[in-house]
């Protein structure tokens, strides 16, 4: 990646205080998505960080992970697999509940999305506590997928998500706070 590109991407991410709840500093990535050059550089960077050139399936997490995951999959010539919030997928699913700061959440993946032994890359917009990515990684494991790694646009390193999911495989992030 050209010198200065990462800095430009970083400065284009918009901080929105107190969204969606008081005390949360929301990282708004839509200005990066809206810029065709920065969008392409971000996707390239998220792939480059992994060192992966060949993979069977890219798994993206509802909802912003669909944007990054699908673009990465297309670039790598891989299939794209959505992990969705409970109740959204039409076919037979495998699901998992995971803890949030307050309460729980559930995500699901189609039973036939990943064949046993297929190589998999996980992609999402942001790694915070790692709860969401950890749940997706469990679903990939249960399907028999061979995880090559996880790639995030943004990592909030002070929330410790990397430590939570590191045992599953290599963790990469383009922009770290
Ligand atoms: P977590 O399960 O805590 O790692 O949260 C990850 C998901 O929550 C990501 O897919 C993000 O879309 C979203 N998220 C959490 N914190 C933030 C934040 N500060 N800014 C933007 N999105 C966030």
mmCIF file of C-alpha atoms and ligand atoms in Angstrom:
data_model
loop_
_atom_site.group_PDB
_atom_site.id
_atom_site.type_symbol
_atom_site.label_atom_id
_atom_site.label_comp_id
_atom_site.label_asym_id
_atom_site.label_seq_id
_atom_site.Cartn_x
_atom_site.Cartn_y
_atom_site.Cartn_z
ATOM 1 C CA UNK A 1 0.000 0.000 0.000
ATOM 2 C CA UNK A 2 1.390 3.435 -1.012
ATOM 3 C CA UNK A 3 2.773 5.619 1.783
ATOM 4 C CA UNK A 4 0.088 7.924 3.115
ATOM 5 C CA UNK A 5 -2.794 5.738 1.917
ATOM 6 C CA UNK A 6 -3.440 4.210 5.324
ATOM 7 C CA UNK A 7 -3.349 7.672 6.921
ATOM 8 C CA UNK A 8 -5.834 8.933 4.324
ATOM 9 C CA UNK A 9 -8.159 6.002 4.985
ATOM 10 C CA UNK A 10 -7.834 6.515 8.738
ATOM 11 C CA UNK A 11 -8.656 10.210 8.484
ATOM 12 C CA UNK A 12 -11.713 9.430 6.323
ATOM 13 C CA UNK A 13 -13.309 7.208 8.994
ATOM 14 C CA UNK A 14 -15.804 9.439 10.831
ATOM 15 C CA UNK A 15 -16.078 9.323 14.631
ATOM 16 C CA UNK A 16 -19.676 9.709 15.815
ATOM 17 C CA UNK A 17 -19.904 10.165 19.605
ATOM 18 C CA UNK A 18 -22.755 8.598 21.600
ATOM 19 C CA UNK A 19 -24.102 6.421 18.756
ATOM 20 C CA UNK A 20 -26.082 4.191 19.059
ATOM 21 C CA UNK A 21 -25.803 4.568 22.852
ATOM 22 C CA UNK A 22 -24.279 7.171 25.202
ATOM 23 C CA UNK A 23 -20.553 6.537 25.727
ATOM 24 C CA UNK A 24 -19.994 4.680 22.412
ATOM 25 C CA UNK A 25 -17.667 6.312 19.886
ATOM 26 C CA UNK A 26 -19.045 4.873 16.641
ATOM 27 C CA UNK A 27 -16.608 4.383 13.766
ATOM 28 C CA UNK A 28 -18.610 5.423 10.693
ATOM 29 C CA UNK A 29 -17.062 3.787 7.634
ATOM 30 C CA UNK A 30 -19.570 5.133 5.082
ATOM 31 C CA UNK A 31 -17.256 7.993 3.935
ATOM 32 C CA UNK A 32 -14.654 5.342 3.014
ATOM 33 C CA UNK A 33 -17.259 3.253 1.164
ATOM 34 C CA UNK A 34 -18.376 6.354 -0.738
ATOM 35 C CA UNK A 35 -14.874 7.002 -2.110
ATOM 36 C CA UNK A 36 -14.112 4.569 -4.976
ATOM 37 C CA UNK A 37 -10.320 4.863 -4.652
ATOM 38 C CA UNK A 38 -10.279 4.413 -0.866
ATOM 39 C CA UNK A 39 -12.800 1.568 -1.066
ATOM 40 C CA UNK A 40 -10.619 -0.356 -3.526
ATOM 41 C CA UNK A 41 -7.483 0.340 -1.456
ATOM 42 C CA UNK A 42 -9.247 -0.809 1.707
ATOM 43 C CA UNK A 43 -10.296 -4.108 0.121
ATOM 44 C CA UNK A 44 -6.780 -4.634 -1.296
ATOM 45 C CA UNK A 45 -5.287 -3.830 2.117
ATOM 46 C CA UNK A 46 -7.577 -6.225 3.977
ATOM 47 C CA UNK A 47 -6.555 -9.011 1.567
ATOM 48 C CA UNK A 48 -2.833 -8.135 1.551
ATOM 49 C CA UNK A 49 -2.740 -8.194 5.357
ATOM 50 C CA UNK A 50 -3.722 -11.879 5.312
ATOM 51 C CA UNK A 51 -1.167 -12.998 2.727
ATOM 52 C CA UNK A 52 -3.948 -15.188 1.282
ATOM 53 C CA UNK A 53 -4.159 -15.609 -2.500
ATOM 54 C CA UNK A 54 -6.493 -18.595 -2.684
ATOM 55 C CA UNK A 55 -9.463 -19.534 -0.478
ATOM 56 C CA UNK A 56 -12.705 -21.428 -1.057
ATOM 57 C CA UNK A 57 -15.141 -19.275 0.966
ATOM 58 C CA UNK A 58 -15.188 -15.822 2.512
ATOM 59 C CA UNK A 59 -17.615 -15.497 5.429
ATOM 60 C CA UNK A 60 -19.037 -12.012 6.125
ATOM 61 C CA UNK A 61 -20.989 -10.997 9.213
ATOM 62 C CA UNK A 62 -24.369 -9.158 9.173
ATOM 63 C CA UNK A 63 -24.485 -6.363 8.086
ATOM 64 C CA UNK A 64 -21.365 -4.326 7.261
ATOM 65 C CA UNK A 65 -19.335 -7.534 6.988
ATOM 66 C CA UNK A 66 -21.389 -8.336 3.871
ATOM 67 C CA UNK A 67 -19.882 -5.337 2.080
ATOM 68 C CA UNK A 68 -16.269 -6.169 2.890
ATOM 69 C CA UNK A 69 -16.694 -9.940 2.694
ATOM 70 C CA UNK A 70 -18.392 -9.921 -0.699
ATOM 71 C CA UNK A 71 -15.835 -7.567 -2.256
ATOM 72 C CA UNK A 72 -12.960 -9.636 -0.833
ATOM 73 C CA UNK A 73 -14.558 -12.871 -2.080
ATOM 74 C CA UNK A 74 -14.972 -11.466 -5.577
ATOM 75 C CA UNK A 75 -11.367 -10.250 -5.619
ATOM 76 C CA UNK A 76 -10.053 -13.671 -4.470
ATOM 77 C CA UNK A 77 -12.311 -15.682 -6.781
ATOM 78 C CA UNK A 78 -13.978 -17.244 -3.723
ATOM 79 C CA UNK A 79 -17.600 -17.866 -2.775
ATOM 80 C CA UNK A 80 -19.297 -15.553 -0.272
ATOM 81 C CA UNK A 81 -21.151 -16.874 2.799
ATOM 82 C CA UNK A 82 -23.366 -14.639 4.952
ATOM 83 C CA UNK A 83 -23.576 -15.114 8.718
ATOM 84 C CA UNK A 84 -26.884 -13.474 9.610
ATOM 85 C CA UNK A 85 -28.830 -12.421 12.651
ATOM 86 C CA UNK A 86 -31.243 -15.123 13.831
ATOM 87 C CA UNK A 87 -34.341 -15.675 11.708
ATOM 88 C CA UNK A 88 -33.133 -14.022 8.490
ATOM 89 C CA UNK A 89 -31.778 -16.983 6.514
ATOM 90 C CA UNK A 90 -34.397 -18.928 4.533
ATOM 91 C CA UNK A 91 -32.864 -22.431 4.459
ATOM 92 C CA UNK A 92 -31.751 -24.857 7.185
ATOM 93 C CA UNK A 93 -29.356 -23.214 9.588
ATOM 94 C CA UNK A 94 -26.895 -23.794 12.387
ATOM 95 C CA UNK A 95 -27.000 -21.073 15.060
ATOM 96 C CA UNK A 96 -25.096 -19.876 18.086
ATOM 97 C CA UNK A 97 -25.901 -17.516 20.978
ATOM 98 C CA UNK A 98 -23.203 -15.228 22.326
ATOM 99 C CA UNK A 99 -22.966 -12.744 25.165
ATOM 100 C CA UNK A 100 -23.141 -8.987 24.649
ATOM 101 C CA UNK A 101 -22.317 -6.410 27.318
ATOM 102 C CA UNK A 102 -26.015 -6.477 28.197
ATOM 103 C CA UNK A 103 -27.965 -9.577 27.118
ATOM 104 C CA UNK A 104 -27.294 -12.001 24.278
ATOM 105 C CA UNK A 105 -27.369 -12.129 20.493
ATOM 106 C CA UNK A 106 -27.719 -14.990 17.998
ATOM 107 C CA UNK A 107 -26.264 -15.519 14.548
ATOM 108 C CA UNK A 108 -26.879 -18.258 12.005
ATOM 109 C CA UNK A 109 -25.303 -19.780 8.913
ATOM 110 C CA UNK A 110 -26.841 -22.095 6.315
ATOM 111 C CA UNK A 111 -26.090 -25.767 6.982
ATOM 112 C CA UNK A 112 -24.811 -26.289 3.436
ATOM 113 C CA UNK A 113 -22.798 -23.039 3.230
ATOM 114 C CA UNK A 114 -19.379 -24.573 3.907
ATOM 115 C CA UNK A 115 -18.375 -28.130 3.031
ATOM 116 C CA UNK A 116 -16.102 -29.972 5.442
ATOM 117 C CA UNK A 117 -12.461 -29.256 4.572
ATOM 118 C CA UNK A 118 -13.095 -26.075 2.582
ATOM 119 C CA UNK A 119 -10.724 -23.211 3.334
ATOM 120 C CA UNK A 120 -12.331 -20.108 4.857
ATOM 121 C CA UNK A 121 -11.489 -16.457 5.475
ATOM 122 C CA UNK A 122 -13.651 -14.471 7.933
ATOM 123 C CA UNK A 123 -14.246 -10.766 7.180
ATOM 124 C CA UNK A 124 -15.974 -7.996 9.115
ATOM 125 C CA UNK A 125 -15.882 -4.225 9.366
ATOM 126 C CA UNK A 126 -14.797 -3.947 12.963
ATOM 127 C CA UNK A 127 -13.380 -6.088 15.757
ATOM 128 C CA UNK A 128 -14.547 -4.766 19.141
ATOM 129 C CA UNK A 129 -14.961 -7.275 21.993
ATOM 130 C CA UNK A 130 -14.723 -10.209 19.581
ATOM 131 C CA UNK A 131 -18.084 -11.681 20.608
ATOM 132 C CA UNK A 132 -19.563 -11.519 17.124
ATOM 133 C CA UNK A 133 -16.469 -12.772 15.315
ATOM 134 C CA UNK A 134 -16.034 -15.520 17.919
ATOM 135 C CA UNK A 135 -19.581 -16.748 17.237
ATOM 136 C CA UNK A 136 -18.978 -16.771 13.473
ATOM 137 C CA UNK A 137 -15.718 -18.677 13.987
ATOM 138 C CA UNK A 138 -17.595 -21.329 15.994
ATOM 139 C CA UNK A 139 -20.076 -21.770 13.141
ATOM 140 C CA UNK A 140 -17.202 -22.152 10.646
ATOM 141 C CA UNK A 141 -15.538 -24.715 12.928
ATOM 142 C CA UNK A 142 -18.789 -26.668 13.378
ATOM 143 C CA UNK A 143 -19.213 -26.838 9.597
ATOM 144 C CA UNK A 144 -15.732 -28.372 9.311
ATOM 145 C CA UNK A 145 -14.266 -25.322 7.567
ATOM 146 C CA UNK A 146 -10.491 -24.909 7.624
ATOM 147 C CA UNK A 147 -9.964 -21.329 8.832
ATOM 148 C CA UNK A 148 -7.055 -19.524 7.149
ATOM 149 C CA UNK A 149 -7.608 -16.327 9.153
ATOM 150 C CA UNK A 150 -9.808 -13.337 9.952
ATOM 151 C CA UNK A 151 -9.546 -9.862 8.429
ATOM 152 C CA UNK A 152 -11.112 -6.685 9.813
ATOM 153 C CA UNK A 153 -11.138 -3.159 8.441
ATOM 154 C CA UNK A 154 -10.901 -1.706 11.970
ATOM 155 C CA UNK A 155 -9.753 -3.117 15.314
ATOM 156 C CA UNK A 156 -10.522 -1.426 18.633
ATOM 157 C CA UNK A 157 -7.544 -3.045 20.329
ATOM 158 C CA UNK A 158 -8.376 -1.702 23.808
ATOM 159 C CA UNK A 159 -11.465 -3.984 23.887
ATOM 160 C CA UNK A 160 -9.394 -7.177 23.689
ATOM 161 C CA UNK A 161 -11.221 -8.905 20.831
ATOM 162 C CA UNK A 162 -8.001 -10.189 19.273
ATOM 163 C CA UNK A 163 -7.130 -12.141 22.418
ATOM 164 C CA UNK A 164 -10.609 -13.666 22.447
ATOM 165 C CA UNK A 165 -10.405 -15.081 18.914
ATOM 166 C CA UNK A 166 -6.643 -15.588 18.421
ATOM 167 C CA UNK A 167 -6.809 -19.305 19.237
ATOM 168 C CA UNK A 168 -8.953 -19.928 16.117
ATOM 169 C CA UNK A 169 -6.355 -18.591 13.666
ATOM 170 C CA UNK A 170 -4.430 -15.506 12.502
ATOM 171 C CA UNK A 171 -6.162 -12.146 13.077
ATOM 172 C CA UNK A 172 -5.497 -9.155 10.772
ATOM 173 C CA UNK A 173 -6.704 -5.544 10.863
ATOM 174 C CA UNK A 174 -6.008 -2.661 8.489
ATOM 175 C CA UNK A 175 -6.611 0.203 10.938
ATOM 176 C CA UNK A 176 -6.047 -0.147 14.664
ATOM 177 C CA UNK A 177 -7.138 2.208 17.452
HETATM 178 P P1 LIG B 1 -17.999 -7.161 18.974
HETATM 179 O O1 LIG B 1 -18.887 -8.377 18.960
HETATM 180 O O2 LIG B 1 -17.999 -6.475 20.325
HETATM 181 O O3 LIG B 1 -16.598 -7.431 18.496
HETATM 182 O O4 LIG B 1 -18.673 -6.099 18.014
HETATM 183 C C1 LIG B 1 -18.467 -6.202 16.674
HETATM 184 C C2 LIG B 1 -19.559 -5.595 15.845
HETATM 185 O O5 LIG B 1 -20.197 -4.455 16.442
HETATM 186 C C3 LIG B 1 -18.906 -5.106 14.573
HETATM 187 O O6 LIG B 1 -19.362 -5.943 13.524
HETATM 188 C C4 LIG B 1 -19.332 -3.679 14.407
HETATM 189 O O7 LIG B 1 -20.185 -3.598 13.296
HETATM 190 C C5 LIG B 1 -20.078 -3.286 15.649
HETATM 191 N N1 LIG B 1 -19.359 -2.274 16.485
HETATM 192 C C6 LIG B 1 -18.946 -2.445 17.767
HETATM 193 N N2 LIG B 1 -18.370 -1.330 18.251
HETATM 194 C C7 LIG B 1 -18.396 -0.427 17.263
HETATM 195 C C8 LIG B 1 -17.927 0.940 17.126
HETATM 196 N N3 LIG B 1 -17.312 1.593 18.113
HETATM 197 N N4 LIG B 1 -18.109 1.565 15.943
HETATM 198 C C9 LIG B 1 -18.720 0.908 14.913
HETATM 199 N N5 LIG B 1 -19.180 -0.350 14.986
HETATM 200 C C10 LIG B 1 -19.032 -1.019 16.133
#
